[in-house]
XYZ file of C-alpha atoms in Angstrom:
258
model
C 288.393 -8.706 -142.066
C 286.611 -6.740 -138.524
C 288.565 -3.629 -137.842
C 287.476 -4.034 -134.082
C 289.651 -4.308 -130.939
C 287.482 -6.020 -128.929
C 288.737 -9.859 -131.559
C 292.437 -10.893 -131.060
C 292.022 -14.022 -133.336
C 290.085 -13.470 -136.814
C 289.666 -16.406 -139.280
C 288.323 -15.475 -142.910
C 288.213 -18.355 -144.751
C 291.126 -19.770 -143.743
C 292.608 -23.346 -145.787
C 295.722 -24.956 -144.950
C 296.663 -27.746 -147.822
C 299.536 -30.553 -147.616
C 300.475 -32.186 -149.940
C 300.525 -36.352 -149.535
C 303.435 -38.326 -151.537
C 303.274 -41.701 -152.570
C 307.185 -42.465 -151.501
C 309.863 -40.551 -149.337
C 311.593 -41.107 -152.784
C 309.130 -38.210 -154.466
C 309.328 -35.569 -151.399
C 312.869 -36.100 -151.741
C 313.207 -35.009 -155.569
C 310.359 -32.212 -154.707
C 312.821 -30.888 -152.288
C 315.264 -30.703 -155.109
C 313.103 -29.297 -158.230
C 313.025 -32.965 -159.431
C 310.064 -34.284 -159.245
C 309.403 -32.884 -162.991
C 310.247 -33.835 -166.602
C 311.573 -37.881 -166.588
C 310.372 -38.686 -162.825
C 306.965 -38.253 -164.124
C 307.300 -42.208 -165.873
C 307.766 -44.558 -162.746
C 306.079 -41.888 -159.987
C 303.075 -40.760 -159.299
C 302.624 -36.962 -158.902
C 301.830 -36.186 -154.731
C 298.181 -35.465 -153.910
C 296.593 -32.950 -152.000
C 295.100 -33.454 -148.606
C 292.657 -31.046 -146.986
C 294.032 -30.402 -143.529
C 291.334 -26.905 -142.984
C 288.521 -25.908 -145.274
C 287.632 -22.723 -145.132
C 287.708 -21.970 -141.511
C 285.588 -18.728 -140.299
C 286.982 -17.771 -136.922
C 286.433 -14.311 -134.863
C 288.196 -14.463 -130.922
C 287.764 -12.073 -128.370
C 289.881 -10.249 -126.509
C 289.893 -12.593 -122.451
C 287.316 -15.594 -124.322
C 288.497 -18.611 -123.755
C 287.626 -20.884 -126.243
C 287.964 -24.634 -126.083
C 288.629 -26.410 -129.047
C 287.080 -29.833 -129.602
C 287.463 -32.626 -132.137
C 288.329 -36.113 -133.034
C 292.270 -36.836 -133.971
C 292.837 -35.361 -137.873
C 290.037 -33.424 -137.232
C 292.202 -30.175 -138.140
C 292.919 -28.875 -134.538
C 296.640 -29.013 -134.491
C 297.024 -27.242 -137.778
C 294.351 -24.410 -136.491
C 297.174 -23.990 -133.318
C 300.120 -23.827 -135.799
C 298.581 -21.167 -137.843
C 297.734 -18.946 -135.210
C 301.302 -19.416 -133.551
C 302.525 -18.436 -137.045
C 304.339 -22.124 -137.534
C 302.182 -22.567 -140.755
C 300.504 -20.626 -143.256
C 297.442 -20.953 -145.102
C 297.254 -21.983 -148.383
C 293.956 -19.564 -148.515
C 292.275 -17.207 -146.383
C 293.529 -14.533 -144.247
C 294.360 -14.760 -140.676
C 295.232 -12.254 -138.154
C 296.555 -12.452 -134.530
C 296.865 -9.092 -132.163
C 298.809 -10.323 -129.607
C 301.940 -12.181 -128.012
C 301.136 -15.974 -127.855
C 302.463 -18.060 -125.443
C 302.022 -21.444 -126.796
C 302.229 -24.319 -124.875
C 301.887 -27.137 -127.220
C 303.375 -30.024 -125.649
C 304.608 -31.103 -122.250
C 308.226 -29.629 -121.699
C 308.602 -28.150 -124.995
C 311.920 -25.907 -125.374
C 313.341 -27.620 -121.925
C 316.138 -29.417 -122.428
C 315.961 -32.480 -120.362
C 319.647 -32.438 -118.812
C 319.332 -29.121 -118.149
C 317.526 -28.702 -114.079
C 314.120 -27.522 -113.868
C 315.290 -23.920 -112.637
C 318.209 -23.887 -115.466
C 314.883 -24.241 -118.154
C 312.882 -21.656 -116.413
C 315.498 -19.386 -115.816
C 316.520 -19.431 -119.322
C 313.378 -20.070 -120.989
C 312.061 -16.664 -119.396
C 315.058 -14.994 -121.005
C 314.195 -15.378 -123.612
C 311.437 -13.642 -123.051
C 312.770 -10.937 -122.763
C 312.424 -11.184 -118.453
C 315.858 -9.240 -116.866
C 317.188 -10.786 -114.156
C 315.139 -9.315 -111.534
C 312.232 -10.087 -112.899
C 313.044 -13.793 -113.263
C 314.155 -14.138 -110.332
C 310.686 -12.889 -108.130
C 308.587 -14.906 -111.491
C 310.764 -17.682 -110.109
C 309.588 -17.114 -107.015
C 306.141 -17.779 -108.045
C 307.218 -20.858 -110.205
C 308.209 -22.819 -107.318
C 304.658 -21.892 -104.996
C 303.079 -22.923 -108.402
C 304.278 -25.859 -109.287
C 305.013 -26.998 -105.552
C 308.583 -28.715 -107.174
C 311.101 -26.919 -104.684
C 312.834 -30.211 -103.761
C 313.026 -31.252 -107.360
C 314.051 -27.725 -109.168
C 317.757 -28.564 -109.252
C 317.310 -32.205 -110.334
C 317.591 -33.060 -114.516
C 314.384 -32.063 -116.018
C 314.555 -35.862 -117.619
C 313.908 -37.552 -114.579
C 310.911 -35.754 -113.664
C 307.463 -37.287 -113.813
C 305.321 -36.401 -117.498
C 302.424 -34.720 -114.538
C 305.612 -32.332 -112.870
C 307.026 -31.363 -116.075
C 303.810 -30.399 -117.169
C 303.421 -28.424 -113.856
C 306.978 -26.232 -114.840
C 306.106 -25.821 -118.340
C 303.079 -24.391 -117.484
C 303.884 -22.485 -114.853
C 307.093 -20.742 -116.282
C 304.346 -20.143 -120.282
C 302.265 -18.258 -117.663
C 304.138 -16.419 -115.695
C 304.733 -13.599 -118.500
C 301.274 -12.712 -118.375
C 300.645 -13.110 -122.000
C 298.037 -11.583 -124.176
C 297.249 -15.226 -125.791
C 297.793 -18.775 -124.038
C 297.569 -21.371 -126.216
C 296.729 -25.084 -124.124
C 296.937 -28.242 -126.375
C 296.411 -30.946 -123.924
C 299.210 -30.325 -121.632
C 296.682 -30.443 -119.064
C 295.945 -34.113 -120.152
C 299.257 -34.631 -118.408
C 298.221 -33.592 -114.922
C 296.390 -34.677 -111.814
C 292.958 -32.746 -110.861
C 294.812 -31.156 -108.364
C 296.907 -29.688 -111.176
C 293.688 -29.076 -113.167
C 292.711 -27.185 -110.621
C 295.251 -25.126 -109.629
C 295.980 -24.179 -113.465
C 292.164 -22.996 -113.877
C 292.554 -20.842 -110.834
C 296.148 -19.381 -112.911
C 293.719 -18.670 -116.003
C 291.401 -17.411 -114.327
C 293.668 -14.394 -112.807
C 295.177 -14.393 -116.199
C 292.008 -13.348 -117.230
C 290.790 -10.977 -114.532
C 294.277 -9.081 -114.174
C 295.912 -9.086 -118.045
C 293.014 -9.678 -120.127
C 294.971 -12.294 -121.453
C 292.457 -14.658 -124.503
C 292.646 -18.895 -123.736
C 293.273 -21.229 -126.080
C 292.735 -25.115 -125.063
C 292.805 -28.301 -126.933
C 291.854 -31.102 -124.973
C 289.932 -34.549 -125.259
C 288.682 -34.834 -121.460
C 285.797 -32.946 -122.209
C 285.333 -31.798 -118.614
C 288.226 -29.833 -118.384
C 286.761 -28.165 -121.379
C 284.298 -27.306 -119.285
C 285.809 -26.054 -116.657
C 288.149 -24.213 -118.199
C 286.349 -22.613 -121.329
C 283.059 -20.297 -121.525
C 283.273 -21.145 -125.252
C 284.038 -23.845 -127.601
C 283.858 -25.272 -130.946
C 283.557 -28.453 -132.504
C 286.027 -29.209 -135.750
C 285.188 -32.310 -137.960
C 287.379 -33.300 -140.861
C 288.951 -29.644 -141.503
C 285.697 -27.895 -140.757
C 283.889 -25.842 -137.437
C 280.815 -28.096 -137.297
C 279.887 -26.376 -134.514
C 280.631 -23.589 -132.358
C 278.523 -21.803 -129.209
C 278.708 -22.279 -125.753
C 280.769 -24.782 -123.937
C 278.414 -27.337 -122.476
C 276.061 -27.506 -125.703
C 278.717 -27.787 -127.960
C 280.792 -30.557 -125.925
C 277.351 -32.191 -125.106
C 276.495 -32.610 -129.259
C 280.350 -33.612 -129.479
C 279.765 -36.602 -126.351
C 277.002 -37.778 -128.463
C 278.188 -37.939 -131.901
C 281.216 -40.183 -129.966
C 278.706 -42.146 -128.163
C 277.438 -43.262 -131.468
C 281.284 -43.418 -133.483
C 281.719 -46.087 -131.381
C 278.571 -47.602 -130.592
C 278.404 -48.274 -134.837
């Protein structure tokens, strides 16, 4: 692992293996430690699935990294390792900085609470004072343009409105590392443009590092200065965004034609 302070995320030979059980019964028996012994006679053993295989990746402070790949390529597993929701099966991972992850639209927001209540509660959980929350809420409302809806239940919001509020709240604290997983796909071009400007400000003013996962290749090109293409748990290609996106798009086209 590198000793350089320039890198906020470092992965050295990181891999993640999941157990695939042949049935729910097999899963339950393992949870209670009963999968061995007599159970072997009538239940096939679980198999191993290698979701990530020997990932070597270094991400610099202030970098905007796009992550592309087909479903099942290992993108979500990679993000969960960085966030700390999962531990690697092998290899080493080091994350230097506070991570704010937007893994799904409305993550952490209660559907019955209003938009205002959800935002304020989220900011309080992140350690903001009442005064800081009040200032942040003004900025959040201005960015989202949801003032007339802020006191409506979050469940009544459209997917685009939920995405705007979730994104604005998460980026109000100037996190060191921001992970965005497909949430921008719920917004329109106007929202994506505003979000791009907001990310630019975060990077410029606080040196935040941004990881963006998206199937929308145009969004990746707009947001990111470097990209990686993941395929079957490995990094197939990494480099300048335009080059990686171009090669991935060609691969997708060939896959569709075949």
